[in-house]
């Protein structure tokens, strides 16, 4: 089973040697063993990638191999096997792993075939390392480099440190980081062939005047029902002599499998996993000087102590708007290994992207830029009973010019969020929230609770409502959907007419202490997925927009009049925009576009009609910007600017155009794209408008 991934992914992992060491681990309860039972075949015209996974290690794991195929090598610390095979034949390598107490090994057969058609044509990401940075300081790095890409090609990035951005055309990374930690960034190179390859390269961002960083870069893997133990480590923490422990560090985590928790004072993770699958875990540490760092790592949990069924997942390329994703010669797979009869399914993929239920191949073309939280499921019907493993990750669709996920606006707004935490690691946390969202509310695309699941999560707390359990309590197409758990622990209320969602849950485990930074907040509503990263203060309160660690952009309401009397026509929109890295300078471009699919309905340049003012947020001390229409009248006769105002402190944005050229609005429902350019940033959301009278459209039906 081939995994289409650049060997630069591995070269990036190899450079992790500059980190001090593996985290030391106390003895887990299970038997140290290989999860890996086989290796994929390869060809002499394609880069090769495989990884060795173990479970229940009692200490740092080292790997070794004998008789690997010619051209391949094994990294002894990471377990990654990489290279380009040079000779076609059958090989029988012996693979070994040691945790300092026990050594395990196995011998298998690997078939390397001769080069022929297909492969990735030598497409490669040459860059293998990136420099460190510091919060609040300009980040400088040479542009990403490639080999053998067919022009035009585009760069993409996922998990860049907040504050940094990637130019999808030049490969340049720039900006000022606003959060500290070690970030494992997945870079994609997509060319016109079409082909996509990926690599993961870590970027470490230090806090101001600190060398605090994580030295844990791999997590111990485990099994459902087997006691688990792992310990996280850092270096460079502040020394505070006035504390009982001068090196006191507080640890927390988001995304740990159910059954596991972290000791806030020691960094030790313990418990017994209750769910299997592959999990993205965000680690956070705060030293006694208040410096906070994070990192993002993966953990594999096998279904049982005798199962080797797991996801062969190490990242997937980002998709580019309008470009073919995947190819017959070089498929993109999200698949599992060691199953007898495996079928696949996914919830949350964007429109236009397909997932093959037999092979696990992703393919298609998407025209919906965004960050889509996706839950993949692999079910093995070979055992009795069936075994299913889950993988929660993100599928990214970037704009036509590529770029990074920091530049993508999440079309979700938190109107109110309050968290109450109980005992650390306990199941007595609670939270409630009111969201404003943008999704396709047209009749054929409206979320159908009878056939589609509803899912939302905050940190480690999850709510999943199966099809048929959300009940419509009012009449009409856009009736209110209501759900209440029998034990009163969960309440969900969706009002599509107002684009609002209310959630309340009790007796849950958020997996985080307070305050909490970069806390993931996920919503999957039918085929539309959203994911925000947020900050909660010590009281568990979220404050928009300063609490966002992601860019959020939604259309609250809109009203369009486009009938025969053009002089009386107008387009009015009220929106909300929060961007933690927003900056503006006089003369920066300001632009509005309304789109229907790929068709541009309206395009208005506003730069000469806007004047800025600056200020400082009294709570955060962050610079704020206000933009408004100048006193000068717009000389245009069509698409004439009547109003424009934006305040970055509150996120409120509104505009009105008179006599807009919108003759294309003819249907009873129109799902339009609203695009705003402010300086170097472009923000996009889609909102459904309904015909309420001849020539008049409104977001309210």
XYZ file of C-alpha atoms in Angstrom:
701
model
C 0.000 0.000 0.000
C 1.637 3.192 -1.173
C 1.712 6.359 0.861
C 2.305 9.315 -1.485
C 4.535 11.521 0.599
C 7.798 13.304 -0.025
C 10.936 11.953 1.572
C 11.556 15.514 2.684
C 8.935 14.737 5.317
C 11.481 12.351 6.692
C 14.478 14.602 6.231
C 12.547 17.122 8.285
C 12.025 14.523 10.952
C 15.705 13.673 10.887
C 16.632 17.213 11.753
C 14.749 16.727 14.986
C 18.077 15.489 16.254
C 18.796 19.060 17.236
C 16.219 18.535 19.958
C 17.849 17.144 23.072
C 16.348 13.671 23.268
C 13.252 11.560 23.416
C 11.038 12.136 26.407
C 11.822 9.556 29.055
C 8.922 7.259 29.802
C 7.940 5.316 32.859
C 6.922 1.704 32.387
C 3.576 1.308 30.666
C 1.357 -1.619 31.555
C 1.443 -3.498 28.263
C 4.020 -5.505 26.382
C 6.496 -3.550 24.287
C 5.754 -4.535 20.696
C 5.707 -3.463 17.062
C 2.441 -2.145 15.697
C 4.052 -2.212 12.260
C 3.784 -5.669 10.715
C 4.613 -4.986 7.066
C 6.206 -2.440 4.766
C 4.810 -1.156 1.457
C 6.361 -2.057 -1.850
C 8.130 0.547 -3.953
C 9.390 1.409 -7.401
C 12.706 2.713 -8.670
C 11.167 5.965 -10.001
C 9.382 7.090 -6.854
C 10.431 8.301 -3.441
C 9.777 5.753 -0.717
C 8.283 6.367 2.705
C 7.450 4.008 5.568
C 7.455 4.313 9.341
C 7.987 1.872 12.175
C 5.516 2.231 15.045
C 5.764 0.611 18.474
C 3.498 0.570 21.519
C 4.005 0.392 25.302
C 7.611 1.586 25.330
C 9.309 1.826 28.729
C 11.797 4.436 27.557
C 13.196 6.155 24.466
C 12.960 3.861 21.447
C 15.796 3.279 19.003
C 15.378 1.447 15.704
C 17.735 -0.589 13.530
C 17.473 -2.565 10.315
C 19.446 -5.101 8.310
C 19.091 -5.810 4.576
C 16.955 -2.816 3.640
C 16.322 -2.346 -0.101
C 19.184 -0.610 -1.903
C 18.766 3.165 -1.777
C 16.731 3.199 1.452
C 17.843 4.144 4.963
C 16.351 4.036 8.458
C 16.477 6.886 10.970
C 17.251 5.189 14.281
C 15.373 7.762 16.397
C 12.223 8.360 14.376
C 11.699 4.952 12.746
C 11.291 6.584 9.317
C 12.479 4.619 6.278
C 13.170 6.870 3.292
C 14.996 7.153 -0.003
C 14.546 6.142 -3.627
C 15.011 2.422 -4.380
C 17.782 1.776 -6.874
C 17.356 -1.933 -7.613
C 14.247 -3.988 -8.397
C 13.993 -7.298 -6.524
C 12.515 -8.872 -3.389
C 14.255 -7.949 -0.112
C 13.910 -9.525 3.354
C 14.893 -6.852 5.891
C 15.010 -7.531 9.629
C 13.673 -4.614 11.682
C 14.426 -4.082 15.373
C 13.281 -1.689 18.121
C 14.615 -1.262 21.662
C 13.116 0.774 24.529
C 16.210 0.349 26.730
C 14.699 -2.664 28.494
C 13.403 -4.922 25.730
C 14.290 -5.496 22.077
C 11.695 -6.709 19.558
C 12.185 -7.538 15.889
C 10.581 -9.093 12.824
C 11.598 -10.068 9.279
C 9.424 -9.377 6.244
C 9.545 -9.298 2.449
C 9.535 -6.017 0.516
C 9.081 -5.994 -3.253
C 10.742 -3.236 -5.283
C 9.546 -3.108 -8.895
C 11.277 -1.591 -11.910
C 10.463 1.992 -12.897
C 7.762 2.502 -15.471
C 4.791 4.765 -15.931
C 3.405 6.655 -12.985
C 5.292 7.806 -9.951
C 5.701 11.381 -8.887
C 8.016 12.379 -11.720
C 10.725 13.380 -9.274
C 8.622 16.208 -7.788
C 10.334 17.090 -4.539
C 10.486 19.659 -1.747
C 14.189 20.391 -1.328
C 13.993 22.523 1.838
C 14.612 20.335 4.892
C 14.998 22.812 7.775
C 13.828 26.258 8.830
C 15.290 28.761 11.322
C 13.943 29.441 14.810
C 12.050 32.623 15.627
C 10.946 34.753 18.569
C 7.499 36.034 19.493
C 7.037 39.631 18.333
C 10.135 39.719 16.101
C 10.253 39.647 12.305
C 10.752 36.102 11.028
C 13.238 35.704 8.191
C 13.904 32.547 6.209
C 15.064 31.637 2.704
C 12.146 30.791 0.369
C 11.105 27.160 0.136
C 12.805 25.368 -2.750
C 11.646 22.552 -5.022
C 12.808 20.224 -7.754
C 11.090 19.095 -10.959
C 7.799 20.962 -10.417
C 5.812 21.699 -13.577
C 4.736 25.361 -13.687
C 2.482 26.826 -12.508
C 3.035 25.286 -9.107
C 1.766 26.404 -5.714
C 2.947 26.115 -2.116
C 0.672 25.395 0.821
C 1.237 25.205 4.578
C -0.686 23.854 7.543
C 0.105 24.559 11.237
C 2.353 27.563 10.657
C 2.893 29.498 13.917
C 0.210 32.146 14.325
C 1.487 35.424 12.916
C 3.468 33.851 10.062
C 2.249 33.540 6.492
C 3.429 31.691 3.392
C 3.429 33.219 -0.079
C 1.990 30.412 -2.192
C 3.745 31.597 -5.361
C 7.245 32.460 -4.092
C 7.492 30.087 -1.105
C 8.517 32.953 1.208
C 7.601 32.792 4.912
C 7.225 36.111 6.710
C 5.526 37.870 9.614
C 5.854 38.203 13.381
C 4.966 35.120 15.461
C 2.463 35.758 18.244
C 2.610 32.337 19.956
C 5.605 30.309 21.164
C 6.315 26.607 20.787
C 7.526 23.979 18.348
C 5.175 23.714 15.397
C 5.338 20.760 13.019
C 4.368 22.458 9.761
C 3.077 20.397 6.850
C 4.123 21.942 3.540
C 2.524 20.978 0.229
C 3.943 21.430 -3.269
C 1.295 21.089 -5.999
C 2.146 21.409 -9.679
C 0.322 21.457 -13.011
C 0.899 17.734 -13.761
C -1.115 17.462 -11.378
C 0.956 16.048 -8.548
C 1.202 16.852 -4.841
C 3.962 16.007 -2.373
C 4.299 16.974 1.275
C 6.945 17.367 3.913
C 6.825 18.231 7.602
C 9.393 20.686 8.972
C 9.442 21.900 12.586
C 9.653 25.614 13.390
C 10.505 26.584 16.964
C 9.322 29.980 18.183
C 10.780 31.117 21.509
C 8.961 33.367 23.982
C 10.382 36.880 24.373
C 13.633 36.797 26.384
C 13.400 33.030 26.905
C 14.834 29.762 25.582
C 11.849 27.731 26.844
C 10.934 24.882 24.463
C 9.699 21.280 24.364
C 12.228 18.445 24.152
C 9.459 15.876 23.674
C 8.931 15.257 19.984
C 7.438 11.752 19.888
C 4.629 10.337 22.032
C 4.365 6.782 23.296
C 1.669 4.765 21.522
C -0.771 2.533 23.383
C -3.714 0.140 23.338
C -7.342 0.235 24.403
C -7.680 -1.412 27.809
C -3.947 -1.356 28.628
C -2.530 1.027 31.221
C -0.508 3.796 29.620
C 2.328 6.042 30.722
C 4.415 8.756 29.095
C 6.239 11.850 30.345
C 6.731 15.173 28.570
C 9.804 17.317 28.992
C 10.981 20.865 28.335
C 14.171 22.849 28.613
C 14.981 26.519 29.144
C 12.249 27.239 31.699
C 12.609 30.286 33.935
C 14.058 29.884 37.434
C 11.902 31.634 40.014
C 13.552 31.646 43.435
C 10.458 32.821 45.249
C 8.571 29.598 44.447
C 8.895 26.342 46.433
C 9.947 24.639 43.205
C 12.163 27.079 41.281
C 11.553 25.181 38.025
C 7.815 24.753 38.391
C 6.071 24.098 35.065
C 2.358 23.612 34.499
C 1.402 21.166 31.734
C -1.885 20.708 29.879
C -3.106 18.996 26.724
C -5.937 18.989 24.225
C -6.867 16.009 22.073
C -5.731 13.140 24.309
C -7.675 9.897 23.761
C -10.463 9.259 26.257
C -9.094 7.644 29.404
C -5.781 9.528 29.430
C -4.909 12.671 31.365
C -1.785 14.672 32.112
C -0.457 15.534 35.561
C -0.256 19.311 35.469
C 2.820 19.435 37.724
C 4.926 16.564 36.352
C 3.987 16.311 32.673
C 3.244 12.603 33.141
C 0.406 11.191 31.057
C -1.322 8.178 32.527
C -4.544 6.227 32.474
C -6.092 3.512 30.352
C -7.100 4.420 26.774
C -10.805 3.918 26.144
C -10.878 4.684 22.412
C -8.743 3.599 19.492
C -7.526 5.573 16.531
C -4.962 8.227 15.665
C -5.138 11.466 17.628
C -3.639 14.919 17.175
C -2.524 16.178 20.577
C -1.653 19.780 21.420
C 0.776 19.986 24.357
C 1.043 23.184 26.400
C 3.531 24.146 29.115
C 3.798 27.320 31.185
C 6.840 28.156 33.322
C 6.912 30.157 36.555
C 7.606 33.374 34.645
C 4.334 32.989 32.739
C 5.969 31.964 29.438
C 3.705 29.568 27.507
C 4.754 27.153 24.760
C 2.829 24.596 22.686
C 3.553 21.777 20.271
C 1.434 19.467 18.102
C 2.110 15.698 18.049
C 0.307 12.461 17.140
C -0.496 9.354 19.165
C -1.691 5.943 17.919
C -3.980 3.770 20.085
C -4.495 0.193 18.863
C -7.928 -1.449 19.320
C -6.533 -4.069 21.733
C -3.334 -5.643 23.034
C -3.463 -8.193 20.196
C -4.458 -5.863 17.338
C -2.108 -4.201 14.855
C -4.865 -2.348 13.004
C -3.961 1.338 12.718
C -4.053 4.361 10.424
C -1.096 4.667 8.066
C -1.405 8.433 8.395
C 1.341 11.059 8.511
C -0.389 14.045 6.913
C -2.120 14.771 3.613
C -1.457 17.505 1.024
C -3.595 20.620 0.996
C -5.937 21.070 -1.961
C -5.773 24.165 -4.169
C -8.947 25.906 -5.382
C -9.872 24.595 -8.835
C -6.874 22.211 -9.153
C -7.195 18.438 -9.556
C -6.459 16.689 -6.264
C -4.652 13.354 -6.561
C -3.922 11.355 -9.702
C -4.161 7.787 -10.958
C -0.377 7.497 -11.113
C 0.245 8.938 -7.666
C -2.835 8.549 -5.455
C -3.365 10.356 -2.162
C -4.339 7.813 0.459
C -5.768 8.027 3.946
C -5.776 4.323 4.701
C -5.237 1.748 7.414
C -2.930 -1.272 7.579
C -3.123 -4.792 9.008
C -6.877 -5.130 8.460
C -8.532 -8.199 6.929
C -11.463 -6.554 5.103
C -11.383 -2.779 5.445
C -13.906 -0.188 4.278
C -13.626 3.588 4.649
C -15.910 6.556 5.286
C -15.455 10.241 6.091
C -17.535 13.060 7.537
C -16.723 16.723 6.909
C -14.924 16.680 3.539
C -15.535 19.779 1.374
C -17.788 19.666 -1.665
C -15.963 18.229 -4.674
C -13.583 15.942 -2.752
C -14.353 12.217 -2.848
C -13.171 9.427 -0.550
C -12.996 5.905 -1.991
C -14.636 3.493 0.443
C -12.514 0.580 -0.764
C -9.026 2.045 -1.260
C -9.021 5.083 1.023
C -8.035 7.325 -1.908
C -8.892 11.040 -1.914
C -9.572 12.770 -5.232
C -11.574 15.512 -6.920
C -11.685 19.301 -7.329
C -12.942 21.757 -4.712
C -13.990 25.384 -5.102
C -14.596 25.948 -1.385
C -11.484 27.370 0.338
C -11.417 26.635 4.040
C -10.270 24.484 6.942
C -12.458 21.383 7.128
C -12.325 19.232 10.282
C -12.813 15.678 9.012
C -13.422 12.420 10.835
C -12.218 9.406 8.840
C -13.355 5.924 9.863
C -11.809 2.594 8.841
C -13.884 -0.493 9.614
C -12.380 -3.986 9.518
C -15.115 -6.586 9.090
C -12.617 -9.438 9.233
C -12.677 -9.861 13.021
C -15.721 -10.858 14.992
C -17.059 -8.365 15.983
C -16.134 -5.628 13.521
C -13.391 -3.194 14.563
C -13.529 0.497 13.653
C -10.759 3.068 14.122
C -11.198 6.826 13.840
C -8.942 9.631 12.673
C -9.870 13.260 13.315
C -7.816 15.675 11.230
C -8.205 18.650 8.895
C -8.659 18.836 5.142
C -7.438 22.132 3.725
C -8.568 23.892 0.551
C -6.396 26.921 -0.251
C -7.192 29.803 -2.638
C -5.923 29.682 -6.259
C -2.566 31.194 -5.287
C -1.951 28.730 -2.435
C -0.666 30.060 0.875
C -1.280 28.875 4.428
C -4.102 28.096 6.808
C -3.364 31.190 8.910
C -4.576 33.236 5.943
C -7.844 31.310 5.684
C -10.817 32.777 7.489
C -12.982 30.365 9.493
C -16.632 31.185 8.810
C -17.622 30.739 12.451
C -18.022 33.393 15.162
C -18.261 32.788 18.905
C -20.858 35.210 20.260
C -20.494 33.808 23.779
C -18.441 31.015 25.353
C -18.147 30.157 29.038
C -16.267 27.234 30.590
C -16.442 25.898 34.139
C -13.716 23.430 35.076
C -13.896 20.916 37.888
C -11.150 18.748 39.291
C -8.089 18.284 37.029
C -8.594 15.247 34.810
C -12.148 14.714 36.054
C -15.387 14.482 34.110
C -17.059 17.376 35.907
C -16.280 20.181 33.446
C -19.037 22.054 31.636
C -19.276 24.629 28.857
C -21.862 26.523 26.871
C -21.577 28.601 23.733
C -23.552 30.528 21.155
C -22.138 30.493 17.627
C -22.866 32.407 14.447
C -22.000 30.415 11.326
C -22.103 30.693 7.528
C -23.079 27.601 5.579
C -25.113 26.795 2.485
C -28.753 27.068 3.551
C -30.219 26.485 0.085
C -32.848 23.769 -0.074
C -30.665 21.122 -1.668
C -27.688 21.779 0.599
C -29.308 22.606 3.953
C -28.116 20.495 6.863
C -30.423 17.490 7.127
C -30.503 16.123 10.689
C -32.356 13.029 9.523
C -29.403 11.779 7.457
C -26.352 13.742 8.664
C -24.524 13.752 11.962
C -23.968 16.809 14.127
C -20.588 17.142 15.818
C -18.940 19.774 17.963
C -15.999 19.769 20.361
C -14.083 22.092 22.650
C -10.674 20.818 23.707
C -11.217 17.210 24.807
C -15.005 17.609 25.182
C -17.069 16.218 22.314
C -20.738 16.156 21.342
C -21.833 13.857 18.525
C -25.502 13.479 17.653
C -26.448 10.679 15.305
C -28.855 11.223 12.384
C -32.466 11.339 13.508
C -31.874 12.711 16.997
C -32.092 16.440 16.231
C -35.780 17.311 16.060
C -37.341 20.227 14.165
C -39.626 22.114 16.523
C -41.022 24.758 14.171
C -42.498 24.564 10.707
C -40.886 25.782 7.514
C -37.671 25.012 5.645
C -35.500 26.818 8.165
C -37.136 25.584 11.349
C -35.293 25.395 14.665
C -33.616 22.063 15.403
C -33.538 21.043 19.049
C -31.846 18.205 20.928
C -31.610 17.412 24.616
C -29.880 14.349 26.062
C -32.028 12.177 28.347
C -29.719 12.849 31.288
C -29.786 16.625 30.623
C -26.010 16.624 30.040
C -26.247 17.940 26.458
C -28.430 20.592 24.846
C -28.182 21.684 21.216
C -30.337 24.239 19.442
C -29.777 25.232 15.810
C -31.638 28.116 14.183
C -30.695 28.097 10.467
C -32.891 31.144 9.851
C -30.605 33.242 12.078
C -27.472 31.174 11.279
C -27.027 30.568 15.030
C -26.192 27.555 17.171
C -26.471 27.100 20.944
C -24.588 24.295 22.721
C -24.497 23.353 26.390
C -22.858 20.291 27.928
C -22.129 19.058 31.448
C -20.190 16.178 33.004
C -17.450 16.347 30.414
C -13.653 16.565 30.367
C -12.136 19.490 28.488
C -8.613 18.163 28.979
C -7.261 21.659 29.659
C -6.510 23.836 32.627
C -7.226 27.553 32.624
C -6.146 29.827 31.148
C -6.111 27.891 27.862
C -4.457 29.105 24.676
C -4.915 27.691 21.158
C -7.905 25.691 22.427
C -9.468 23.911 19.416
C -13.187 24.505 18.891
C -14.700 22.332 16.139
C -18.110 22.234 14.485
C -19.293 19.879 11.732
C -22.757 20.733 10.458
C -23.640 18.368 7.651
C -21.032 18.777 4.934
C -19.582 21.977 6.372
C -16.773 21.948 8.902
C -15.286 24.751 11.022
C -12.319 24.909 13.397
C -11.239 27.860 15.513
C -8.315 28.205 17.893
C -9.216 30.292 20.908
C -8.044 31.715 24.220
C -9.940 31.334 27.508
C -8.931 33.429 30.491
C -8.568 32.230 34.087
C -12.317 32.534 34.631
C -13.092 30.406 31.570
C -14.429 33.335 29.565
C -13.857 33.913 25.859
C -13.770 37.483 24.610
C -14.122 38.177 20.894
C -12.258 39.237 18.899
C -9.109 39.402 21.069
C -9.585 35.783 22.168
C -9.326 34.354 18.665
C -6.094 32.649 17.667
C -7.566 31.969 14.216
C -9.053 34.343 11.682
C -12.866 34.380 11.867
C -15.067 35.965 9.212
C -18.859 35.680 8.917
C -21.689 37.521 7.216
C -24.258 38.334 9.886
C -26.895 39.540 7.445
C -27.288 40.893 3.971
C -29.957 42.598 1.887
C -29.870 43.145 -1.878
C -32.254 45.081 -4.116
C -31.650 44.540 -7.831
C -34.727 45.274 -9.901
C -35.556 47.353 -12.970
C -35.021 50.732 -11.307
C -31.218 50.600 -11.057
C -30.916 53.932 -9.257
C -32.815 52.509 -6.270
C -30.827 49.285 -6.039
C -28.421 48.542 -3.198
C -26.315 45.804 -1.577
C -25.957 45.982 2.219
C -23.947 43.569 4.346
C -23.034 43.435 8.002
C -20.111 41.149 8.808
C -17.785 40.212 11.665
C -14.025 39.878 11.183
C -11.303 38.981 13.680
C -7.701 38.445 12.636
C -4.964 38.186 15.308
C -2.325 39.296 12.797
C -4.268 42.080 11.088
C -2.280 45.182 10.251
C -3.096 48.178 8.102
C -1.187 51.140 6.711
C -2.623 54.157 4.907
C -2.891 53.438 1.199
C -3.204 49.660 1.630
C -5.711 48.206 -0.844
C -9.361 47.779 0.155
C -11.640 45.826 -2.138
C -15.065 44.145 -2.147
C -16.143 41.320 -4.427
C -19.403 39.357 -4.610
C -19.174 35.993 -6.377
C -21.462 33.222 -7.534
C -19.253 30.156 -7.875
C -16.395 31.283 -10.112
C -18.421 34.127 -11.601
C -17.632 37.612 -10.291
C -20.912 39.503 -9.839
C -19.450 42.663 -8.378
C -15.902 43.988 -8.016
C -15.344 47.311 -6.265
C -12.005 48.975 -5.515
C -12.320 51.163 -2.385
C -8.749 52.200 -1.563
C -9.126 55.876 -2.439
C -12.449 56.100 -0.602
C -11.256 54.770 2.786
C -9.501 56.570 5.617
C -7.930 54.828 8.632
C -7.404 55.669 12.288
C -5.496 53.738 14.947
C -5.832 53.028 18.647
C -4.922 50.536 21.374
C -7.182 47.908 22.929
C -7.474 48.713 26.640
C -7.653 45.052 27.697
C -4.947 43.458 25.539
C -2.762 46.427 24.610
C -2.960 45.321 20.962
C -2.972 47.996 18.264
C -6.424 48.488 16.728
C -7.551 49.909 13.401
C -10.706 51.647 12.277
C -11.515 52.119 8.613
C -14.377 54.222 7.324
C -15.583 55.923 4.166
C -14.113 59.346 3.609
C -16.310 62.446 3.458
C -15.730 62.515 -0.308
C -18.519 61.274 -2.520
C -17.846 58.258 -4.717
C -18.027 59.552 -8.316
C -19.085 56.137 -9.715
C -22.609 55.733 -11.071
C -22.780 51.952 -10.520
C -21.561 50.099 -7.438
C -21.307 53.461 -5.711
C -19.943 53.270 -2.167
C -22.472 54.689 0.296
C -21.153 53.278 3.586
C -18.089 51.409 4.829
C -16.868 50.874 8.386
C -14.555 48.404 10.089
C -13.354 48.367 13.699
C -10.734 45.687 14.454
C -11.341 46.055 18.219
C -14.918 44.777 17.938
C -14.670 42.993 14.615
C -17.695 44.836 13.214
C -17.593 45.438 9.459
C -20.339 46.826 7.249
C -20.778 48.274 3.792
C -23.444 49.482 1.395
C -23.177 49.887 -2.368
C -25.752 51.804 -4.360
C -26.877 50.857 -7.876
C -25.008 47.530 -7.847
C -24.679 45.555 -11.079
C -26.257 42.297 -9.944
C -28.462 41.253 -12.841
C -27.350 37.613 -12.416
C -29.596 37.212 -9.344
C -32.518 35.294 -10.813
C -32.993 32.186 -8.654
C -35.154 31.880 -5.550
C -32.007 31.007 -3.554
C -28.552 32.426 -4.205
C -25.449 31.194 -2.360
C -23.005 34.063 -2.822
C -19.382 34.519 -1.894
C -18.395 37.707 -0.057
C -14.713 38.603 -0.414
C -13.061 41.499 1.425
C -9.453 42.570 0.816
C -7.854 44.696 3.555
C -4.192 45.410 2.989
C -2.308 42.175 2.315
C -5.154 39.977 3.604
C -8.157 38.637 1.701
C -11.123 37.185 3.613
C -13.856 35.030 2.097
C -17.174 33.647 3.271
C -20.286 32.309 1.550
C -23.816 33.188 2.598
C -27.223 32.149 1.273
C -29.725 34.831 0.283
C -33.392 34.119 -0.395
C -35.732 35.883 -2.793
C -38.305 37.723 -0.649
C -39.881 39.748 -3.464
C -39.178 40.525 -7.099
C -35.629 41.852 -7.265
C -35.101 41.675 -3.479
C -32.927 39.140 -1.621
C -32.236 38.689 2.085
C -30.244 36.350 4.325
C -33.434 35.952 6.393
C -36.171 33.793 4.911
